[in-house]
Amino acid sequence: MASTTTADTINELLIPLHVKYIQSLNTRKNDLEYWLTEHLRLSGIYWGVTALDLMNHVDALPRSEIIDYVKSLQHENGGFRADKDHDTHLSNTLYAVQILVTLDALDTINLDKAIEGIDVQALQNTDGSFRGDEWGEVDSRFSYMALNLLSLVKRLDAINVEKTIEWILLCKNYDGGFGSRPGSESHAGQIFCCVAALAIVDALHHVDRDLLSWWLCERQLKNGGLNGRPQKLEDVCYSWWVLSSLSVLGNVHWIDKDKLSKFILSAQDPENGGISDRPGDMVDVFHTVFGVAGLSLLGYPGLKTVNPVYCIPKYVISRIGIDQYYMD
Ligand code: GRG
């Protein structure tokens, strides 16, 4: 990585390099990093496919190989694993469905078995919160994942939606933001999860739009980048978590778009492609997709429009005929 890169040196999105970078990820089996990120294999494919599709290059990855690989991760219980030899988790079933929806290949898996196998209904606690798997951790991320997954496959009737909303609202704080659990500090990642979850079930009227938009736009620092909560460093991924929330609330114009765009572009690796958390750091596919998706929300020319609730291209969501609710 060229650590001397500065905000002024890269003023455009280096799409051909990012395509090559994403293509190269699956061929790095001699790198320690490849094996250390085994638990991120399926999410990594979702991030790669989404970034490529937004950049109009979804064909740069072998479609049928990806579909076969995703299918191979369906456990006999129906749910999906991050990779072979891993346990199933709500997150991985969501990532599998997101990839297959994007590739228009949802009909290639046994969907009923996946939804019944992961048994989202059984992952819901009586207070409305969700666990991600049998080990019992509760987090507002899992409420979002459950609603995202079930809405994509049109099975929201499988859970108690009223209780789900009730619990998410317990995570709301005096500053208008949301945390991971009731009483936890507001954090942009959790705010995305709660706002997007409420959007899916048409419950955005519970959000204090102005108060929360104010908290979100205060995340922008002098260098244009966004942080995830007060007193923290900027990070390209918050270009997604903050901006998508502002987009759902209809207030993207409350931040300085030009400065944010420049910040994201400055975090690109101009030699080998990919985007990092901030200029000079190592790139990865997580920051690459959220940088590209953030630019899409900013209206960067030549990118497909991303859906701010699902983080998949808008045309995919239209194709499967889902309505979601925005405040603008
Ligand atoms: C389908 C888009 C999509 C998401 C699935 C996994 C998930 C649902 C949401 C994650 C939301 C989240 C909590 C994002 C934040 C990720 C992040 C950079 C956490 C770092 O937290 P800290 O406390 O970093 O280490 P800060 O920036 O506060 O110093």
Short mmCIF file of C-alpha atoms and ligand atoms in Angstrom, two decimals:
data_model
loop_
_atom_site.label_atom_id
_atom_site.label_comp_id
_atom_site.label_asym_id
_atom_site.label_seq_id
_atom_site.Cartn_x
_atom_site.Cartn_y
_atom_site.Cartn_z
CA MET A 1 0.00 0.00 0.00
CA ALA A 2 1.33 3.40 -0.90
CA SER A 3 1.23 4.99 2.54
CA THR A 4 2.27 8.35 1.14
CA THR A 5 -1.14 8.77 -0.53
CA THR A 6 -2.83 12.00 0.53
CA ALA A 7 -6.34 13.31 0.14
CA ASP A 8 -5.19 15.52 -2.72
CA THR A 9 -3.59 12.84 -4.87
CA ILE A 10 -6.60 10.67 -5.85
CA ASN A 11 -9.64 12.51 -7.12
CA GLU A 12 -11.57 9.71 -8.80
CA LEU A 13 -12.85 6.25 -7.98
CA LEU A 14 -10.33 3.74 -9.34
CA ILE A 15 -12.92 1.23 -10.51
CA PRO A 16 -10.70 -1.06 -12.67
CA LEU A 17 -8.22 -1.43 -9.78
CA HIS A 18 -10.98 -2.20 -7.27
CA VAL A 19 -12.41 -4.83 -9.61
CA LYS A 20 -8.99 -6.49 -9.85
CA TYR A 21 -8.51 -6.27 -6.10
CA ILE A 22 -11.85 -8.00 -5.40
CA GLN A 23 -11.15 -10.64 -8.06
CA SER A 24 -7.79 -11.36 -6.42
CA LEU A 25 -9.26 -12.07 -2.97
CA ASN A 26 -10.17 -15.65 -3.74
CA THR A 27 -6.74 -16.49 -5.12
CA ARG A 28 -4.74 -15.57 -2.03
CA LYS A 29 -4.78 -19.01 -0.46
CA ASN A 30 -1.08 -18.80 0.42
CA ASP A 31 -1.66 -15.72 2.55
CA LEU A 32 -2.10 -16.13 6.30
CA GLU A 33 -4.78 -13.43 6.12
CA TYR A 34 -6.93 -15.65 3.88
CA TRP A 35 -7.11 -18.33 6.56
CA LEU A 36 -7.42 -15.88 9.45
CA THR A 37 -10.54 -14.45 7.83
CA GLU A 38 -12.26 -17.81 7.30
CA HIS A 39 -15.14 -16.69 9.58
CA LEU A 40 -15.71 -13.79 7.17
CA ARG A 41 -15.76 -15.88 3.98
CA LEU A 42 -19.49 -15.59 3.24
CA SER A 43 -19.78 -11.96 4.38
CA GLY A 44 -16.69 -11.25 2.26
CA ILE A 45 -18.46 -12.62 -0.82
CA TYR A 46 -21.51 -10.46 -0.05
CA TRP A 47 -19.29 -7.37 0.29
CA GLY A 48 -17.37 -8.21 -2.92
CA VAL A 49 -20.46 -8.96 -5.02
CA THR A 50 -22.22 -5.82 -3.77
CA ALA A 51 -19.22 -3.56 -4.43
CA LEU A 52 -18.79 -5.01 -7.92
CA ASP A 53 -22.47 -4.67 -8.77
CA LEU A 54 -22.53 -1.04 -7.60
CA MET A 55 -19.49 -0.42 -9.83
CA ASN A 56 -21.30 -2.14 -12.76
CA HIS A 57 -18.92 -5.12 -12.78
CA VAL A 58 -20.84 -7.94 -11.12
CA ASP A 59 -19.75 -10.24 -13.97
CA ALA A 60 -16.11 -9.92 -12.87
CA LEU A 61 -16.73 -12.83 -10.46
CA PRO A 62 -17.74 -16.29 -11.72
CA ARG A 63 -21.52 -16.34 -11.04
CA SER A 64 -22.10 -20.09 -11.08
CA GLU A 65 -19.04 -20.84 -8.93
CA ILE A 66 -20.24 -18.36 -6.34
CA ILE A 67 -23.74 -19.82 -6.33
CA ASP A 68 -22.35 -23.35 -5.95
CA TYR A 69 -20.06 -22.23 -3.15
CA VAL A 70 -22.86 -20.43 -1.28
CA LYS A 71 -25.07 -23.52 -1.69
CA SER A 72 -22.29 -25.69 -0.27
CA LEU A 73 -22.43 -23.65 2.94
CA GLN A 74 -26.03 -24.59 3.67
CA HIS A 75 -25.90 -26.87 6.71
CA GLU A 76 -28.09 -29.94 6.84
CA ASN A 77 -30.17 -28.06 9.44
CA GLY A 78 -31.00 -25.52 6.68
CA GLY A 79 -29.05 -22.50 7.97
CA PHE A 80 -25.82 -21.14 6.48
CA ARG A 81 -22.24 -21.16 7.79
CA ALA A 82 -19.41 -18.68 7.23
CA ASP A 83 -17.37 -21.54 5.76
CA LYS A 84 -17.30 -25.34 5.99
CA ASP A 85 -16.69 -26.54 9.59
CA HIS A 86 -18.39 -23.47 11.09
CA ASP A 87 -21.70 -23.27 12.94
CA THR A 88 -24.75 -21.74 11.32
CA HIS A 89 -25.59 -18.16 12.29
CA LEU A 90 -28.42 -15.76 11.45
CA SER A 91 -25.85 -13.39 9.89
CA ASN A 92 -24.61 -16.01 7.44
CA THR A 93 -28.10 -17.04 6.39
CA LEU A 94 -28.75 -13.35 5.70
CA TYR A 95 -25.51 -12.98 3.70
CA ALA A 96 -26.30 -16.11 1.66
CA VAL A 97 -29.76 -14.77 0.82
CA GLN A 98 -28.39 -11.29 -0.01
CA ILE A 99 -25.83 -12.77 -2.42
CA LEU A 100 -28.38 -15.02 -4.08
CA VAL A 101 -30.99 -12.26 -4.35
CA THR A 102 -28.40 -10.02 -5.99
CA LEU A 103 -27.38 -12.77 -8.42
CA ASP A 104 -31.06 -13.52 -9.08
CA ALA A 105 -30.53 -17.09 -7.91
CA LEU A 106 -32.63 -17.44 -4.76
CA ASP A 107 -34.50 -20.32 -6.36
CA THR A 108 -31.32 -22.44 -6.38
CA ILE A 109 -31.49 -23.14 -2.62
CA ASN A 110 -34.07 -24.80 -0.47
CA LEU A 111 -35.42 -21.56 0.99
CA ASP A 112 -38.10 -23.09 3.18
CA LYS A 113 -35.50 -25.35 4.72
CA ALA A 114 -33.17 -22.36 5.27
CA ILE A 115 -35.83 -20.28 6.99
CA GLU A 116 -37.19 -23.17 9.03
CA GLY A 117 -33.70 -24.51 9.74
CA ILE A 118 -32.32 -21.25 11.05
CA ASP A 119 -35.68 -20.91 12.83
CA VAL A 120 -35.72 -17.13 13.20
CA GLN A 121 -38.88 -17.45 15.27
CA ALA A 122 -36.99 -19.52 17.84
CA LEU A 123 -34.18 -16.93 17.91
CA GLN A 124 -36.63 -14.29 19.14
CA ASN A 125 -36.75 -13.82 22.92
CA THR A 126 -40.03 -13.08 24.69
CA ASP A 127 -39.03 -9.40 25.11
CA GLY A 128 -38.81 -9.10 21.29
CA SER A 129 -34.98 -9.09 21.04
CA PHE A 130 -33.05 -11.58 18.90
CA ARG A 131 -30.17 -13.96 19.43
CA GLY A 132 -27.88 -14.62 16.47
CA ASP A 133 -27.51 -18.31 17.22
CA GLU A 134 -27.89 -20.92 19.94
CA TRP A 135 -25.17 -19.27 22.09
CA GLY A 136 -27.52 -16.50 23.10
CA GLU A 137 -25.82 -13.13 22.47
CA VAL A 138 -28.45 -10.38 22.09
CA ASP A 139 -27.77 -7.30 19.95
CA SER A 140 -29.80 -4.84 17.88
CA ARG A 141 -27.74 -6.05 14.88
CA PHE A 142 -29.63 -9.35 15.12
CA SER A 143 -33.02 -7.57 15.16
CA TYR A 144 -32.05 -5.89 11.89
CA MET A 145 -30.70 -9.12 10.40
CA ALA A 146 -33.91 -10.98 11.23
CA LEU A 147 -36.10 -8.27 9.66
CA ASN A 148 -33.82 -7.88 6.63
CA LEU A 149 -33.71 -11.64 5.98
CA LEU A 150 -37.41 -12.29 6.53
CA SER A 151 -38.48 -9.30 4.46
CA LEU A 152 -36.27 -10.41 1.54
CA VAL A 153 -37.94 -13.81 1.56
CA LYS A 154 -41.38 -12.36 2.41
CA ARG A 155 -41.76 -14.24 5.68
CA LEU A 156 -42.11 -11.42 8.23
CA ASP A 157 -45.18 -13.24 9.54
CA ALA A 158 -42.82 -15.80 11.12
CA ILE A 159 -41.94 -13.45 14.02
CA ASN A 160 -43.63 -11.06 16.42
CA VAL A 161 -43.05 -7.74 14.63
CA GLU A 162 -44.72 -5.59 17.34
CA LYS A 163 -42.45 -7.04 20.03
CA THR A 164 -39.45 -6.57 17.72
CA ILE A 165 -40.24 -2.86 17.39
CA GLU A 166 -40.86 -2.56 21.13
CA TRP A 167 -37.42 -3.95 21.97
CA ILE A 168 -35.61 -1.83 19.35
CA LEU A 169 -37.20 1.25 20.92
CA LEU A 170 -35.75 0.22 24.30
CA CYS A 171 -32.32 0.70 22.66
CA LYS A 172 -33.12 4.36 21.91
CA ASN A 173 -31.16 6.95 23.88
CA TYR A 174 -31.81 10.54 25.04
CA ASP A 175 -29.54 11.80 22.19
CA GLY A 176 -31.86 10.27 19.57
CA GLY A 177 -29.42 7.45 18.73
CA PHE A 178 -29.55 3.70 19.38
CA GLY A 179 -27.18 1.26 21.05
CA SER A 180 -26.58 -2.47 20.88
CA ARG A 181 -28.89 -3.16 23.85
CA PRO A 182 -31.08 -1.09 26.19
CA GLY A 183 -28.81 1.35 28.07
CA SER A 184 -25.86 1.02 25.65
CA GLU A 185 -24.17 4.07 24.17
CA SER A 186 -25.38 5.35 20.79
CA HIS A 187 -23.16 4.09 17.97
CA ALA A 188 -23.56 4.76 14.24
CA GLY A 189 -23.44 1.04 13.35
CA GLN A 190 -26.26 0.23 15.75
CA ILE A 191 -28.17 3.33 14.63
CA PHE A 192 -28.08 2.02 11.06
CA CYS A 193 -29.40 -1.35 12.28
CA CYS A 194 -32.25 0.17 14.30
CA VAL A 195 -33.26 2.81 11.73
CA ALA A 196 -33.15 0.32 8.83
CA ALA A 197 -35.06 -2.25 10.91
CA LEU A 198 -37.77 0.31 11.72
CA ALA A 199 -37.91 1.30 8.02
CA ILE A 200 -38.53 -2.33 7.00
CA VAL A 201 -41.59 -2.55 9.27
CA ASP A 202 -42.89 0.98 8.58
CA ALA A 203 -42.17 2.22 12.11
CA LEU A 204 -39.92 5.23 11.43
CA HIS A 205 -42.41 7.53 13.18
CA HIS A 206 -40.77 6.36 16.43
CA VAL A 207 -37.50 8.07 15.42
CA ASP A 208 -36.82 11.67 16.43
CA ARG A 209 -35.76 12.68 12.93
CA ASP A 210 -34.17 16.07 13.68
CA LEU A 211 -32.44 15.02 16.91
CA LEU A 212 -30.96 11.89 15.35
CA SER A 213 -29.98 13.62 12.08
CA TRP A 214 -28.18 16.25 14.16
CA TRP A 215 -26.24 13.57 16.08
CA LEU A 216 -25.40 11.84 12.77
CA CYS A 217 -24.18 14.93 10.94
CA GLU A 218 -22.01 15.82 13.93
CA ARG A 219 -20.00 12.70 13.08
CA GLN A 220 -18.24 14.59 10.27
CA LEU A 221 -14.71 15.68 11.21
CA LYS A 222 -12.55 18.46 9.76
CA ASN A 223 -10.92 16.09 7.26
CA GLY A 224 -14.36 15.23 5.83
CA GLY A 225 -14.46 11.67 7.21
CA LEU A 226 -17.12 10.41 9.61
CA ASN A 227 -16.65 8.74 12.98
CA GLY A 228 -19.04 6.29 14.65
CA ARG A 229 -19.48 8.19 17.94
CA PRO A 230 -18.08 11.27 19.67
CA GLN A 231 -14.31 11.50 20.31
CA LYS A 232 -13.48 8.64 17.92
CA LEU A 233 -11.42 8.53 14.74
CA GLU A 234 -12.91 8.80 11.27
CA ASP A 235 -13.34 5.54 9.36
CA VAL A 236 -14.54 4.98 5.78
CA CYS A 237 -17.09 2.38 6.91
CA TYR A 238 -19.06 5.11 8.72
CA SER A 239 -19.62 6.64 5.30
CA TRP A 240 -22.12 3.82 5.12
CA TRP A 241 -23.48 3.46 8.65
CA VAL A 242 -23.99 7.23 9.12
CA LEU A 243 -24.96 8.18 5.58
CA SER A 244 -27.44 5.35 5.02
CA SER A 245 -29.21 6.37 8.25
CA LEU A 246 -29.28 10.00 7.11
CA SER A 247 -30.54 8.82 3.74
CA VAL A 248 -33.46 6.93 5.30
CA LEU A 249 -34.20 10.04 7.39
CA GLY A 250 -34.05 12.18 4.24
CA ASN A 251 -31.18 14.34 5.50
CA VAL A 252 -28.03 13.38 3.56
CA HIS A 253 -27.65 17.07 2.67
CA TRP A 254 -26.90 17.84 6.35
CA ILE A 255 -23.28 16.74 5.82
CA ASP A 256 -20.62 18.21 3.54
CA LYS A 257 -20.89 15.72 0.65
CA ASP A 258 -17.89 17.00 -1.24
CA LYS A 259 -15.54 16.69 1.74
CA LEU A 260 -16.78 13.18 2.52
CA SER A 261 -16.39 12.11 -1.09
CA LYS A 262 -12.79 13.37 -1.10
CA PHE A 263 -12.07 11.56 2.17
CA ILE A 264 -13.33 8.22 0.80
CA LEU A 265 -11.36 8.64 -2.44
CA SER A 266 -8.22 9.44 -0.44
CA ALA A 267 -8.43 6.06 1.32
CA GLN A 268 -7.99 4.11 -1.96
CA ASP A 269 -4.84 2.11 -2.70
CA PRO A 270 -3.75 3.62 -6.03
CA GLU A 271 -1.45 0.69 -6.83
CA ASN A 272 -3.36 -2.47 -6.02
CA GLY A 273 -6.91 -1.25 -5.52
CA GLY A 274 -9.21 -1.56 -2.53
CA ILE A 275 -10.22 1.02 0.08
CA SER A 276 -8.99 1.19 3.68
CA ASP A 277 -10.48 2.63 6.89
CA ARG A 278 -8.44 5.81 6.45
CA PRO A 279 -5.64 7.03 4.13
CA GLY A 280 -2.42 5.07 4.44
CA ASP A 281 -3.85 1.94 6.09
CA MET A 282 -4.18 -1.55 4.60
CA VAL A 283 -7.21 -2.05 2.37
CA ASP A 284 -9.86 -4.73 2.87
CA VAL A 285 -13.11 -5.71 1.17
CA PHE A 286 -15.26 -4.51 4.12
CA HIS A 287 -14.02 -0.91 3.76
CA THR A 288 -14.09 -1.24 -0.03
CA VAL A 289 -17.81 -2.03 -0.18
CA PHE A 290 -18.79 0.57 2.41
CA GLY A 291 -16.65 3.21 0.69
CA VAL A 292 -18.25 2.46 -2.68
CA ALA A 293 -21.75 2.27 -1.16
CA GLY A 294 -21.15 5.58 0.62
CA LEU A 295 -20.14 7.17 -2.69
CA SER A 296 -23.30 5.74 -4.25
CA LEU A 297 -25.39 7.48 -1.56
CA LEU A 298 -23.49 10.67 -2.35
CA GLY A 299 -24.52 10.33 -6.01
CA TYR A 300 -20.99 9.66 -7.29
CA PRO A 301 -21.23 9.47 -11.12
CA GLY A 302 -21.24 6.07 -12.82
CA LEU A 303 -22.24 4.04 -9.76
CA LYS A 304 -25.51 2.16 -9.39
CA THR A 305 -27.84 3.49 -6.70
CA VAL A 306 -27.64 1.54 -3.45
CA ASN A 307 -30.68 0.83 -1.29
CA PRO A 308 -29.91 2.44 2.13
CA VAL A 309 -31.93 -0.12 4.11
CA TYR A 310 -30.55 -3.35 2.59
CA CYS A 311 -27.10 -2.32 1.29
CA ILE A 312 -27.72 -4.01 -2.01
CA PRO A 313 -28.32 -2.23 -5.31
CA LYS A 314 -31.71 -0.55 -5.53
CA TYR A 315 -32.66 -2.33 -8.76
CA VAL A 316 -32.38 -5.69 -6.97
CA ILE A 317 -34.83 -4.57 -4.29
CA SER A 318 -37.20 -3.24 -6.97
CA ARG A 319 -36.91 -6.54 -8.87
CA ILE A 320 -38.20 -8.51 -5.89
CA GLY A 321 -40.96 -5.96 -5.33
CA ILE A 322 -40.28 -4.81 -1.77
CA ASP A 323 -41.54 -1.46 -0.50
CA GLN A 324 -39.70 0.28 2.21
CA TYR A 325 -40.49 3.48 3.96
CA TYR A 326 -38.37 6.58 4.01
CA MET A 327 -38.92 9.88 5.71
CA ASP A 328 -38.21 12.07 2.69
C1 GRG B 1 -26.35 -6.09 5.67
C2 GRG B 1 -25.17 -3.86 5.71
C3 GRG B 1 -25.56 -5.11 6.42
C4 GRG B 1 -25.19 -5.28 7.72
C5 GRG B 1 -25.52 -6.44 8.56
C6 GRG B 1 -23.29 -6.66 10.77
C7 GRG B 1 -24.37 -5.65 10.66
C8 GRG B 1 -25.67 -6.03 10.02
C9 GRG B 1 -24.22 -4.42 11.16
C10 GRG B 1 -23.00 -3.94 11.86
C11 GRG B 1 -23.24 -2.58 12.39
C12 GRG B 1 -22.06 -2.10 13.17
C13 GRG B 1 -22.08 -2.34 14.64
C14 GRG B 1 -21.06 -1.46 12.53
C15 GRG B 1 -19.88 -0.89 13.16
C16 GRG B 1 -18.65 -1.67 12.80
C17 GRG B 1 -17.43 -1.09 13.45
C18 GRG B 1 -16.47 -0.36 12.63
C19 GRG B 1 -17.24 -1.25 14.76
C20 GRG B 1 -16.06 -0.70 15.42
O1 GRG B 1 -16.46 -0.30 16.69
P1 GRG B 1 -15.35 0.29 17.63
O2 GRG B 1 -15.97 0.65 18.93
O3 GRG B 1 -14.87 1.47 16.77
O4 GRG B 1 -14.20 -0.66 17.71
P2 GRG B 1 -14.92 3.01 16.96
O5 GRG B 1 -15.04 3.52 15.54
O6 GRG B 1 -16.12 3.38 17.80
O7 GRG B 1 -13.63 3.36 17.56
#
